[in-house]
Coordinates of C-alpha atoms and ligand atoms in Angstrom, one line a residue:
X1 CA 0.9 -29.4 -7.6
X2 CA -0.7 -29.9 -10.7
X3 CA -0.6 -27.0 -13.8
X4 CA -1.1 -28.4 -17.3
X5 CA -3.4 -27.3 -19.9
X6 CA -3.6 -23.5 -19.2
X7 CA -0.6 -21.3 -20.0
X8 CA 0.7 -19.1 -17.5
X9 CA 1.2 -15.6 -16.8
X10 CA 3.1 -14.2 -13.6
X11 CA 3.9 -10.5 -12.6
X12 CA 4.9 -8.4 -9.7
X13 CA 4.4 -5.3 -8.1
X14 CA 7.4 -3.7 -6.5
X15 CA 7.6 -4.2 -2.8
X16 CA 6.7 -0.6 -1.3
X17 CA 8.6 0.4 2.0
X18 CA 6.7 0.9 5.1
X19 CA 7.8 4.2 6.1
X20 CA 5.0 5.6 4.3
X21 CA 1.6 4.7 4.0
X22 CA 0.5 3.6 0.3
X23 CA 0.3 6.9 -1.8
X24 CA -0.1 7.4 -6.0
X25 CA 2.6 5.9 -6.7
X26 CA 2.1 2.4 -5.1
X27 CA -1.8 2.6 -6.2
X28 CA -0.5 3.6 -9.6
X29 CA 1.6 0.8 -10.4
X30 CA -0.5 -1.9 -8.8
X31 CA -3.9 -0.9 -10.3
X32 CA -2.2 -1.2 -14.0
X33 CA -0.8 -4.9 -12.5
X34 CA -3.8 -6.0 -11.7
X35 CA -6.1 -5.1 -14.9
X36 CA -3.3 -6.8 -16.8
X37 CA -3.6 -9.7 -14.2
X38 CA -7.3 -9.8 -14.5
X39 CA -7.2 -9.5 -18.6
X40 CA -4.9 -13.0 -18.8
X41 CA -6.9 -14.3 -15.7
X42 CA -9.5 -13.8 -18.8
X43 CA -7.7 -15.3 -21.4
X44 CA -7.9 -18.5 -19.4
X45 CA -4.3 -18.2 -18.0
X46 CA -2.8 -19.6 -15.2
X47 CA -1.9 -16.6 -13.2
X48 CA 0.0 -15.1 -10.5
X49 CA 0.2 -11.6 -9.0
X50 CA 2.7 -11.2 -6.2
X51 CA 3.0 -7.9 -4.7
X52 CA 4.3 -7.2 -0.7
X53 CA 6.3 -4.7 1.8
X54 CA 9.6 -4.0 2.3
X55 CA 10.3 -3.9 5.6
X56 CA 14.0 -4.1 6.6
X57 CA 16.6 -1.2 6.7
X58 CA 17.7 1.7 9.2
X59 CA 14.9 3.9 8.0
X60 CA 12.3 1.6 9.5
X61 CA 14.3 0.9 12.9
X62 CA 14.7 4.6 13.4
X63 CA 11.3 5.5 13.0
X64 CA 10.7 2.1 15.4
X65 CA 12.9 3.6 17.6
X66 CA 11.6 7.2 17.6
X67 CA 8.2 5.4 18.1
X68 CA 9.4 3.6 21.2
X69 CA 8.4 -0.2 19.7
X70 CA 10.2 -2.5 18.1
X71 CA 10.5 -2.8 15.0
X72 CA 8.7 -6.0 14.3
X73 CA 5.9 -3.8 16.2
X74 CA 6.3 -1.1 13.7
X75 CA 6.1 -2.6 10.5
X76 CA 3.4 -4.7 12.1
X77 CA 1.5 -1.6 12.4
X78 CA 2.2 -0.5 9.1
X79 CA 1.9 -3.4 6.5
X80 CA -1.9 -4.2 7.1
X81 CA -2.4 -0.4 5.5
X82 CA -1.3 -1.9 2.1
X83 CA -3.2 -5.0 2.5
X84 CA -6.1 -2.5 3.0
X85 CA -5.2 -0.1 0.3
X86 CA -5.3 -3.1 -2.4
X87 CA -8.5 -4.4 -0.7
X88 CA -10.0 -1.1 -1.3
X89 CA -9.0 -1.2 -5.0
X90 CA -9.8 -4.3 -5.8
X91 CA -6.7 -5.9 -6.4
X92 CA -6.2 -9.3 -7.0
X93 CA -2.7 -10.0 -6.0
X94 CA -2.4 -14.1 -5.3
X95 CA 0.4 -13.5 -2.9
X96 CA 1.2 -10.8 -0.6
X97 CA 5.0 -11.0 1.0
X98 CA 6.4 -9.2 3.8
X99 CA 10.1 -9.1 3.8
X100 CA 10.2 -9.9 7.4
X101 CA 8.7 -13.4 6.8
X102 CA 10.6 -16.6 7.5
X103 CA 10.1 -18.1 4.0
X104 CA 11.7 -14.5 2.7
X105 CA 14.9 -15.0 4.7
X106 CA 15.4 -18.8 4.2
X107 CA 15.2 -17.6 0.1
X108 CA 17.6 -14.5 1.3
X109 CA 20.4 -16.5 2.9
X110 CA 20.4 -19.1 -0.3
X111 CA 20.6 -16.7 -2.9
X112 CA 23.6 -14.6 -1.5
X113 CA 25.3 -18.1 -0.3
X114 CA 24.9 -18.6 -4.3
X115 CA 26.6 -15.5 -5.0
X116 CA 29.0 -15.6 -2.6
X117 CA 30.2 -19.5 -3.5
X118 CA 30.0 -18.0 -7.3
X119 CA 33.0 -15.5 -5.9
X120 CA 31.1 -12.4 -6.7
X121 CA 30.6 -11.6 -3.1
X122 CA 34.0 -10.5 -1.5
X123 CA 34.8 -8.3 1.4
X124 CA 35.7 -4.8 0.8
X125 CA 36.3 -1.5 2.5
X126 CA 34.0 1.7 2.1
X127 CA 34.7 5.2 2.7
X128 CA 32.3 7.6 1.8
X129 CA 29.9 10.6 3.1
X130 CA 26.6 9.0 3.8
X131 CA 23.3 10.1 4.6
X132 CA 21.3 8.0 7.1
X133 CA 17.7 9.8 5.4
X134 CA 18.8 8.0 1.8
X135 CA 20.5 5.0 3.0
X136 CA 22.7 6.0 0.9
X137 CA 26.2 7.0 0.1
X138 CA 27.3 10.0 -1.5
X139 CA 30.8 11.0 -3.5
X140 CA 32.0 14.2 -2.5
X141 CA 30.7 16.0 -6.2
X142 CA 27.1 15.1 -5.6
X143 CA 27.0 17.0 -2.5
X144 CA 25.5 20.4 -2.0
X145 CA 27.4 22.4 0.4
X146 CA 28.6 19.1 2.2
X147 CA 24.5 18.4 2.4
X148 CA 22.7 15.9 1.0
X149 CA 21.5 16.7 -2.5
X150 CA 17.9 15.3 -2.2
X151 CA 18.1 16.2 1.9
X152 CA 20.1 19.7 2.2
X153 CA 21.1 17.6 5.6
X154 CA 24.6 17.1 6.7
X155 CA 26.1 13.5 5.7
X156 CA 28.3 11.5 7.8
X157 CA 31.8 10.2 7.4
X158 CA 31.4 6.5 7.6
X159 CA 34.0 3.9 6.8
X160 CA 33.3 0.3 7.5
X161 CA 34.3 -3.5 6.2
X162 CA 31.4 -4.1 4.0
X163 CA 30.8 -7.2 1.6
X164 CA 30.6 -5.8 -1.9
X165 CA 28.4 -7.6 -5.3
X166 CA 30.9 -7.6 -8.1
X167 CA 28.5 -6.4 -10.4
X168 CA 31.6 -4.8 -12.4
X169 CA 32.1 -8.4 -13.8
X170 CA 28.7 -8.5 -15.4
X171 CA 28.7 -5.9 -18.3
X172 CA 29.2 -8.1 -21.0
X173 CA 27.2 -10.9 -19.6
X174 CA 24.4 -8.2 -19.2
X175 CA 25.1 -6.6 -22.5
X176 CA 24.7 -9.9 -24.3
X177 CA 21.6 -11.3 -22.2
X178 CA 19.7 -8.2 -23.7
X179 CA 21.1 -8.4 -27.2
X180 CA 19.6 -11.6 -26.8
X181 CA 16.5 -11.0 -25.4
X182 CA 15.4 -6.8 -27.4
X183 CA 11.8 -7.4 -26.3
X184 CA 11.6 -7.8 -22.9
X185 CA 11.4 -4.2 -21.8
X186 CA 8.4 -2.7 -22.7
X187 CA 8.1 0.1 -23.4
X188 CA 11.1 -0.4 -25.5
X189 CA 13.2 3.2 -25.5
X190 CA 13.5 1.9 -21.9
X191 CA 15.8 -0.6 -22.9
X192 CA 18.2 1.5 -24.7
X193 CA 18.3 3.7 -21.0
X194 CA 19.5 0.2 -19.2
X195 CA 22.2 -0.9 -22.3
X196 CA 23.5 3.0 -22.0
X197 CA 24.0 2.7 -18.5
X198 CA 25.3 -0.8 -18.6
X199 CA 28.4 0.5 -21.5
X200 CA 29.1 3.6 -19.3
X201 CA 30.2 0.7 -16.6
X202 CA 29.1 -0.7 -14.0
X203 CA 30.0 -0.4 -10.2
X204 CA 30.0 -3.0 -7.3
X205 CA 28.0 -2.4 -4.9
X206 CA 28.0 -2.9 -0.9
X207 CA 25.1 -5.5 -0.1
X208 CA 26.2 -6.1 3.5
X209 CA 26.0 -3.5 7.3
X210 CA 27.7 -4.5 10.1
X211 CA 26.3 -1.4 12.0
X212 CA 22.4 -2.3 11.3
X213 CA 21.1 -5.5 12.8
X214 CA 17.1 -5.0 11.7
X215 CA 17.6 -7.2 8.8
X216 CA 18.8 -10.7 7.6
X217 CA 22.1 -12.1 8.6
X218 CA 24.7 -12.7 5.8
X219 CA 24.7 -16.7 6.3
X220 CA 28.6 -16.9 6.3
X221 CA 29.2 -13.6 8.7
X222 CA 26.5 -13.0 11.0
X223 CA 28.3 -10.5 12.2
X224 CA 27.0 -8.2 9.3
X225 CA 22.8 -8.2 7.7
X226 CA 22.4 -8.1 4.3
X227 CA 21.1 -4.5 3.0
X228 CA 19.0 -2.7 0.5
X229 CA 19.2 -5.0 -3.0
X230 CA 19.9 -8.5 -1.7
X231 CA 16.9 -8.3 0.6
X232 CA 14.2 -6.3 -1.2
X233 CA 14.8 -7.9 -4.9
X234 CA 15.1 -10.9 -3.9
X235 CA 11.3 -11.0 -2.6
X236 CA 10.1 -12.1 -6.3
X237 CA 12.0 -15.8 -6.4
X238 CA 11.6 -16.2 -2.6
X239 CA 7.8 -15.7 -2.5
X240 CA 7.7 -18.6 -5.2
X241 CA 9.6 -21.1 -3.4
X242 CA 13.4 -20.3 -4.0
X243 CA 15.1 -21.9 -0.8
X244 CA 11.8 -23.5 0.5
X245 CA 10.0 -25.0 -2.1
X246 CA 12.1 -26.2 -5.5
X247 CA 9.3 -27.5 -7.2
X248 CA 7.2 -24.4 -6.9
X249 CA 10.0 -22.8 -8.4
X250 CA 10.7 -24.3 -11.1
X251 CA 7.3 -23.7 -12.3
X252 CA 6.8 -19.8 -11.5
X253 CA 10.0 -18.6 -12.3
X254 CA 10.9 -16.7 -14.2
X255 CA 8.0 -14.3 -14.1
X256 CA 6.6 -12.9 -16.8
X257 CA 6.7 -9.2 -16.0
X258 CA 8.0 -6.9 -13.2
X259 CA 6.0 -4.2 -13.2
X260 CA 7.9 -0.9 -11.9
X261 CA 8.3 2.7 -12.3
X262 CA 11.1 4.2 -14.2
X263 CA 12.9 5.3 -10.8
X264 CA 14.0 1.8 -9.8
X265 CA 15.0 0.8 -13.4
X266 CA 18.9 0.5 -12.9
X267 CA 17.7 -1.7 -9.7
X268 CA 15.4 -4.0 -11.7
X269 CA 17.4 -4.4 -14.9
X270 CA 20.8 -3.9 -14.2
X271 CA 21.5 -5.2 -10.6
X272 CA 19.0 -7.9 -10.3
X273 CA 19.6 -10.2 -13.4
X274 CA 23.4 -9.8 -12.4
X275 CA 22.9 -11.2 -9.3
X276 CA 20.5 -13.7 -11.0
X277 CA 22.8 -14.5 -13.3
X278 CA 25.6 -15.0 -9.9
X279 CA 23.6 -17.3 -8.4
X280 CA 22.5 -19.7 -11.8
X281 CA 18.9 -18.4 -12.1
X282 CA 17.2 -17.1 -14.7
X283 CA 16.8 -13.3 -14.9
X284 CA 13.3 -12.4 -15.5
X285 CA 11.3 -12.7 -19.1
X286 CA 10.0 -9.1 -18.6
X287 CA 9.9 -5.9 -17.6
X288 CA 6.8 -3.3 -17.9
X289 CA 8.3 0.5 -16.6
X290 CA 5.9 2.8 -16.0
X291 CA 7.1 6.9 -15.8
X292 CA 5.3 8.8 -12.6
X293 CA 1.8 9.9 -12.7
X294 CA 2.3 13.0 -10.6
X295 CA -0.1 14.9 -8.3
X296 CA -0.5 18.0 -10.2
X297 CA 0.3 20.1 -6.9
X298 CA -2.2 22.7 -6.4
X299 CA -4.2 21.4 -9.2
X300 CA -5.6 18.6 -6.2
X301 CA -7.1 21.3 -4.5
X302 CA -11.1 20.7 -4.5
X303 CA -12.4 24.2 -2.9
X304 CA -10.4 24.9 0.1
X305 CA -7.2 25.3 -1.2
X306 CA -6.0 22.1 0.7
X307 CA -3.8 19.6 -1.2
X308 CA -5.0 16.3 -0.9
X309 CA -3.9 12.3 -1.0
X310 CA -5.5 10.9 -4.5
X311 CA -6.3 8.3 -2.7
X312 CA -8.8 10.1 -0.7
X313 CA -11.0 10.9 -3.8
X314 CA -12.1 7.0 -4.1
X315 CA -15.0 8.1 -1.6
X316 CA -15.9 10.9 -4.2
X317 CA -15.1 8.9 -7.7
X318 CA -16.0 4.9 -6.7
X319 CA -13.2 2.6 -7.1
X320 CA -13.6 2.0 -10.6
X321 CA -13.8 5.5 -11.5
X322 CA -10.3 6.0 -9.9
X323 CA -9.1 2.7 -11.5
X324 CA -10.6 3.8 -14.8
X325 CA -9.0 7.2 -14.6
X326 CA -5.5 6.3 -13.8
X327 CA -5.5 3.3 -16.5
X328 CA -7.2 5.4 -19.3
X329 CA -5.4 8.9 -18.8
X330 CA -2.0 8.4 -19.1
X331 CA 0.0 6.3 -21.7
X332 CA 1.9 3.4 -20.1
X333 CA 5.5 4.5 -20.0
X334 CA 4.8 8.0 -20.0
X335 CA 4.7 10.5 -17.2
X336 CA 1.2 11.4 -16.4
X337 CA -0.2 14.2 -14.5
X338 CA -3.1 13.3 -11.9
X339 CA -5.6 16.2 -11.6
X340 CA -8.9 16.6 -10.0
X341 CA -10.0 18.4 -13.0
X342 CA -8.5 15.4 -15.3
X343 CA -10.2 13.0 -13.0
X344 CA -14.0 14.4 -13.4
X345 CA -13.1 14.8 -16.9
X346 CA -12.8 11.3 -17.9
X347 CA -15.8 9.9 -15.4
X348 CA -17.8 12.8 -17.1
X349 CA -17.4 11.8 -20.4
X350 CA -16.0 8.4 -20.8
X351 CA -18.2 6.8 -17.5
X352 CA -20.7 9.4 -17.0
X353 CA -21.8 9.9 -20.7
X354 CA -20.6 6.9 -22.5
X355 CA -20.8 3.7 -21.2
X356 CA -23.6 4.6 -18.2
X357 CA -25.7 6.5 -21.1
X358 CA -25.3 3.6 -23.1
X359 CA -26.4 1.2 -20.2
X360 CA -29.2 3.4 -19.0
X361 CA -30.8 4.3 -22.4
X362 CA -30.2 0.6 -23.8
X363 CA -32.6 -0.5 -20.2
X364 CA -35.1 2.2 -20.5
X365 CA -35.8 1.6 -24.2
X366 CA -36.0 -2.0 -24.1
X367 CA -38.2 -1.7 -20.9
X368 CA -40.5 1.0 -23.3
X369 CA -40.5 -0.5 -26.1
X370 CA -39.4 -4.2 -25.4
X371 CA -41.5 -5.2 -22.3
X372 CA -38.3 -5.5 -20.1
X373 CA -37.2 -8.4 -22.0
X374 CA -34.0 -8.3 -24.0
X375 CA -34.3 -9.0 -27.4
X376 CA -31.3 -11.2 -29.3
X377 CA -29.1 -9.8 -31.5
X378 CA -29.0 -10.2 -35.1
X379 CA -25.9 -11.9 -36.5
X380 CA -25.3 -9.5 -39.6
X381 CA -25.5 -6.5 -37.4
X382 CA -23.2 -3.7 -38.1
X383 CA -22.1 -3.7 -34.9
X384 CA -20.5 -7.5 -35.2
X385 CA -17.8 -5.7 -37.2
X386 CA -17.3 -2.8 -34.6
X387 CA -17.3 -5.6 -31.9
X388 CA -14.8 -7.8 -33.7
X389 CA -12.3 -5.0 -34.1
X390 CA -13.1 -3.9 -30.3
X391 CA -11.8 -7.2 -29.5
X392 CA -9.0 -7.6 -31.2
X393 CA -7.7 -4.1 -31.0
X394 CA -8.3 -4.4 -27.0
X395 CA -6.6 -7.9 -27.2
X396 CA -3.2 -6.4 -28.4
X397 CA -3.2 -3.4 -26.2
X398 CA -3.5 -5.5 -22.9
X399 CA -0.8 -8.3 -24.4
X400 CA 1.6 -5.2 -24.6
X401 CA 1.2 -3.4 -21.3
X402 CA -1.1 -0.8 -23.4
X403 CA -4.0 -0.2 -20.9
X404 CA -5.2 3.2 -22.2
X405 CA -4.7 1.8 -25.7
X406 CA -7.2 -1.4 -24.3
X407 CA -9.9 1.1 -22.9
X408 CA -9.8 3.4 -26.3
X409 CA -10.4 0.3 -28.3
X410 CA -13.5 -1.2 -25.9
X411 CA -14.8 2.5 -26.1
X412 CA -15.2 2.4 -29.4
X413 CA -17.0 -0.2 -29.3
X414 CA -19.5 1.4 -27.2
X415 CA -19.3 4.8 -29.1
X416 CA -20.0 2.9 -32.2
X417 CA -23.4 1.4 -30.1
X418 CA -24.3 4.9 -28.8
X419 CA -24.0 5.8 -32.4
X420 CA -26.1 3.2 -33.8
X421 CA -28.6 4.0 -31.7
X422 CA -28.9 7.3 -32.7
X423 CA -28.9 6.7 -36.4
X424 CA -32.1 4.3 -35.5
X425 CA -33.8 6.3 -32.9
X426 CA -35.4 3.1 -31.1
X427 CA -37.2 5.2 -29.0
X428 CA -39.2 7.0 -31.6
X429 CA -39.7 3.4 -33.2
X430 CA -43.6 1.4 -32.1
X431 CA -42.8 -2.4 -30.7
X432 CA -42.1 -4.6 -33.1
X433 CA -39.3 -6.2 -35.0
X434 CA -37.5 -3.0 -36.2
X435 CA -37.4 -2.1 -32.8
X436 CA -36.2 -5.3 -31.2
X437 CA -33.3 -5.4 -33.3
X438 CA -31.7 -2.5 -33.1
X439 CA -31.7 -3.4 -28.8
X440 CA -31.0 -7.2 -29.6
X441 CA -27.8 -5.8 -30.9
X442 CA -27.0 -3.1 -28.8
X443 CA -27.6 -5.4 -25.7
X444 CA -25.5 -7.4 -27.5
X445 CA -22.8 -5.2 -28.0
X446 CA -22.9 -4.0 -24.7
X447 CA -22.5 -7.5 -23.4
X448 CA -19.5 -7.7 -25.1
X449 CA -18.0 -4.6 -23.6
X450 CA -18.4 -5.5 -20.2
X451 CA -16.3 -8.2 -20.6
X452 CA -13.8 -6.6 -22.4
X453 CA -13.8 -3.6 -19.6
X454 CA -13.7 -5.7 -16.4
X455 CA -10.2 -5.8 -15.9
X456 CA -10.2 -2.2 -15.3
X457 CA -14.0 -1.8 -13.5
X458 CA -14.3 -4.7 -12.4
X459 CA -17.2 -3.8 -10.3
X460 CA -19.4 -2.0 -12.4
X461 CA -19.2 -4.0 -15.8
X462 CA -20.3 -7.4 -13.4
X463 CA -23.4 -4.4 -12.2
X464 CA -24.5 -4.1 -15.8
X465 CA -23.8 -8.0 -16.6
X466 CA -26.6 -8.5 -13.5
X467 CA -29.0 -5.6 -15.1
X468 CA -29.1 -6.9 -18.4
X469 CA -30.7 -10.1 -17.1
X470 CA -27.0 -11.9 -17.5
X471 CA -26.1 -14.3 -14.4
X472 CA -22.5 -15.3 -14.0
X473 CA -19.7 -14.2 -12.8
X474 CA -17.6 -12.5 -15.9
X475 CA -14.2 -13.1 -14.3
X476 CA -15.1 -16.5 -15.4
X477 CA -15.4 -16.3 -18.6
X478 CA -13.1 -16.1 -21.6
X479 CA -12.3 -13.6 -24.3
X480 CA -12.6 -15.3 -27.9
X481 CA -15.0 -18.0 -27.3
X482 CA -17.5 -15.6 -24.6
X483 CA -16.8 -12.1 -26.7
X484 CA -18.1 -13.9 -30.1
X485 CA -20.8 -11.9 -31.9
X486 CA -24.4 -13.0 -31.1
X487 CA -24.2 -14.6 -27.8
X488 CA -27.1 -12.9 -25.8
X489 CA -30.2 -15.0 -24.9
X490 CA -33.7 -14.3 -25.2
X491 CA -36.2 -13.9 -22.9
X492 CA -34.0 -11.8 -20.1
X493 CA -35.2 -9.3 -17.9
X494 CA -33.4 -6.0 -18.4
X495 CA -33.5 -3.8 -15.2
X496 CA -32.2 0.1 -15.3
X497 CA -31.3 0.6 -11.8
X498 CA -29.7 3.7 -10.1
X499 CA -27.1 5.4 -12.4
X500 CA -24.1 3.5 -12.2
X501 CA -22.1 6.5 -13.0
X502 CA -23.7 9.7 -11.4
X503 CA -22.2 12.7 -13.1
X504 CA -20.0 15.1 -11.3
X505 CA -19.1 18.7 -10.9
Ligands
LIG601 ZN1 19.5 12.1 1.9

């Protein structure tokens, strides 16, 4: 392996359980990883994108079981419909893990033997009322009626010889590792949440069933599989070579970001850099939490009154109309509310009216008034200034997990064009200079903002690229030295084409 020269950039998806196929939620949080992927893929980086299944657990070998195969069969069955989702959206992911992989459990065994030989494993005995739906126990004031709170289902009395994660030893350690490190939680209120949780104190917890047997053996009692945390974190240092390949680990770890939603928080920044920490690794440099982007209930009704899977309106909205919506609408961090009405909204008038306007009106005048041949730009344009502040202002908001903030600043950038062009009026101008300068610029321009949008449309800004007589793939090339002012050639055929961006109802 050789990596010099280019700096590197790693993040991760959570590993989604296969007892559902992929919904919002996954799509959510793995469309924002990948346009922050694909914006420091641009910046020349070295990257990596890791995201994967979870597949272990008594969930999946009951629903194996109540399917009559086994569970290898099941989440067989069931993983390839993620590999398919992110296929369909155009993710980029570099490596794609399945818990149920050997190199996963190799990784497993070394990381709790690590633990264990650190004395923060030890065996314990639980009591509590459990609930097979959660895998998870319950103390007798969190249940309703003697029902599970989130099930309304009657729990179970289990007790059972468990091996417990002294994670009540690492509060100061914890406390201290984030004192130390106040930026790497974006956004940051979040870190306040994990430090309040941390000083309220901290638990163990059982990483270890003796009555399950689909998952990974505990390597010093084989009698019991490891369970939940040890398995499913553990995914992002084993899919980099913890326990099977040292070198490769030392170079990706630790990752830059974890990308998550606010729901798996205490998970992410409480439980895994303890155990981390346990077995002498590094925790990660990063976390990006994102809050929920919700199905606005009957709001997802098109006509019939029928609720449907967001996912299903790709076929209506194109890919990068649903990867544009759900990057643009909602603040990273915040909760956000996914409605159909909010979805034709923004392709209307962010798609539909501003950057396909821009990219239709740009080829129809320069084909009127231009001979089809793209003019070059002039370097004191107004627009250079618009352009440079497009690019820096876009720049920051991807380097801090701010994609909505990233697509309002490349927006301006093509209101600002749609403006100019209207202050000129091209179209009412005869063929000449006058004319070819005002489209030298706005080609120009709109050169720029295709680069600066393909991380989130990916397909559509390499469409325009091609129509405005520009060959090249724009994943490679690079923001700075390709988004400079005054770039596009002469003598280039610009083609309309079909409206990238039909509008909808
Ligand atoms: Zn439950």
């Amino acid at each position: 392996m050789t990596h010099y020269a280019a700096n590197k950039f790693s993040a991760t998806t959570p590993i989604y359980y296969v007892n559902a196929k992929p919904h919002l939620g996954h799509a959510y949080t793995t469309i924002v990883a990948d346009a922050v992927a694909r914006w420091h893929r641009l910046l020349g980086e070295d990257v990596h994108l890791l995201t994967g299944t979870d597949e272990h657990g008594l969930k999946i070998q009951q629903a194996a079981d109540a399917a009559g195969v086994s569970p290898q069969q099941f989440v067989d069955s069931i993983a390839p419909k993620f590999e398919q989702a992110w296929e369909r959206l155009n993710i980029t992911h570099d490596d794609f893990i399945r818990t149920t992989e050997p190199r996963h459990a190799v990784g497993v065994k070394k990381l709790l033997q690590a633990c264990y030989d650190a004395g923060d494993i030890e065996s314990d005995f639980y009591r509590g009322q459990y609930c097979v739906a959660c895998e998870a126990y319950f103390i007798d004031d969190e249940l309703v009626n003697g029902n599970c709170p989130i099930h309304n289902t009657p729990t179970t009395f289990v007790e059972e010889e468990n091996y417990f994660f002294r994670l009540s030893r690492f509060e100061e350690r914890l406390l201290k590792w984030y004192a130390d490190h106040p930026n790497c939680i974006t956004p940051g209120f979040r870190l306040n949440e994990v430090t309040g949780f941390i000083k309220t104190g901290l638990q163990d917890f059982s990483i270890s069933r003796k009555t399950l047997t689909w998952g990974i053996p505990l390597p010093w009692d084989e009698s019991h599989v490891t369970y939940v945390w040890f398995d499913a974190l553990a995914n992002y240092i084993t899919a980099v070579g913890y326990g099977t390949d040292d070198a490769a680990f030392n170079a990706n770890w630790p990752v830059d970001f974890h990308f998550l939603g606010k729901d798996i928080i205490r998970f992410h920044c409480v439980y895994w850099p303890a155990m981390l920490m346990s077995a002498g690794i590094e925790p990660p440099k990063g976390w990006a939490v994102g809050g929920w982007l919700l199905a606005g209930g009957e709001k997802m009704s098109k006509t019939t009154g029928n609720v449907v899977n967001p996912l299903d309106l790709i076929d209506d909205i194109g890919v990068d109309g649903f990867r544009y919506y759900v990057l643009a609408d909602t603040v990273y961090g915040n909760d956000g509310d996914f409605t159909y009405e909010g979805l034709i909204s923004r392709y209307n008038s962010d798609l539909a009216n501003n950057l396909g306007n821009l990219a239709a009106r740009i080829a129809t005048v320069v084909e009127k008034k231009c001979g089809g041949i793209g003019p070059t730009p002039s370097l004191n344009s107004i627009l250079a200034a618009a352009a440079a502040t497009a690019v820096a202002d876009t720049s920051a908001a991807w380097h801090s997990v701010q994609p909505s903030r990233a697509l309002e600043a490349t927006w301006g950038l093509i209101k600002a064009t749609n403006a100019y062009l209207e202050n000129n009026e091209p179209w009412k101008m005869e063929p000449g200079e006058a004319v070819d300068t005002v489209m030298g610029d706005a080609l120009e321009a709109l050169r720029i903002v295709t680069i600066l949008a393909n991380p989130a449309l990916p397909t559509s800004t390499q469409e325009i690229w091609r129509r405005i007589g520009l060959t090249g793939e724009i994943t490679d090339l690079r923001i700075g030295a390709d988004t400079q002012w005054g770039q596009y050639p002469s003598g280039r055929q610009v083609v309309k084409g079909e409206p990238l961006f039909p509008r909808k109802k």
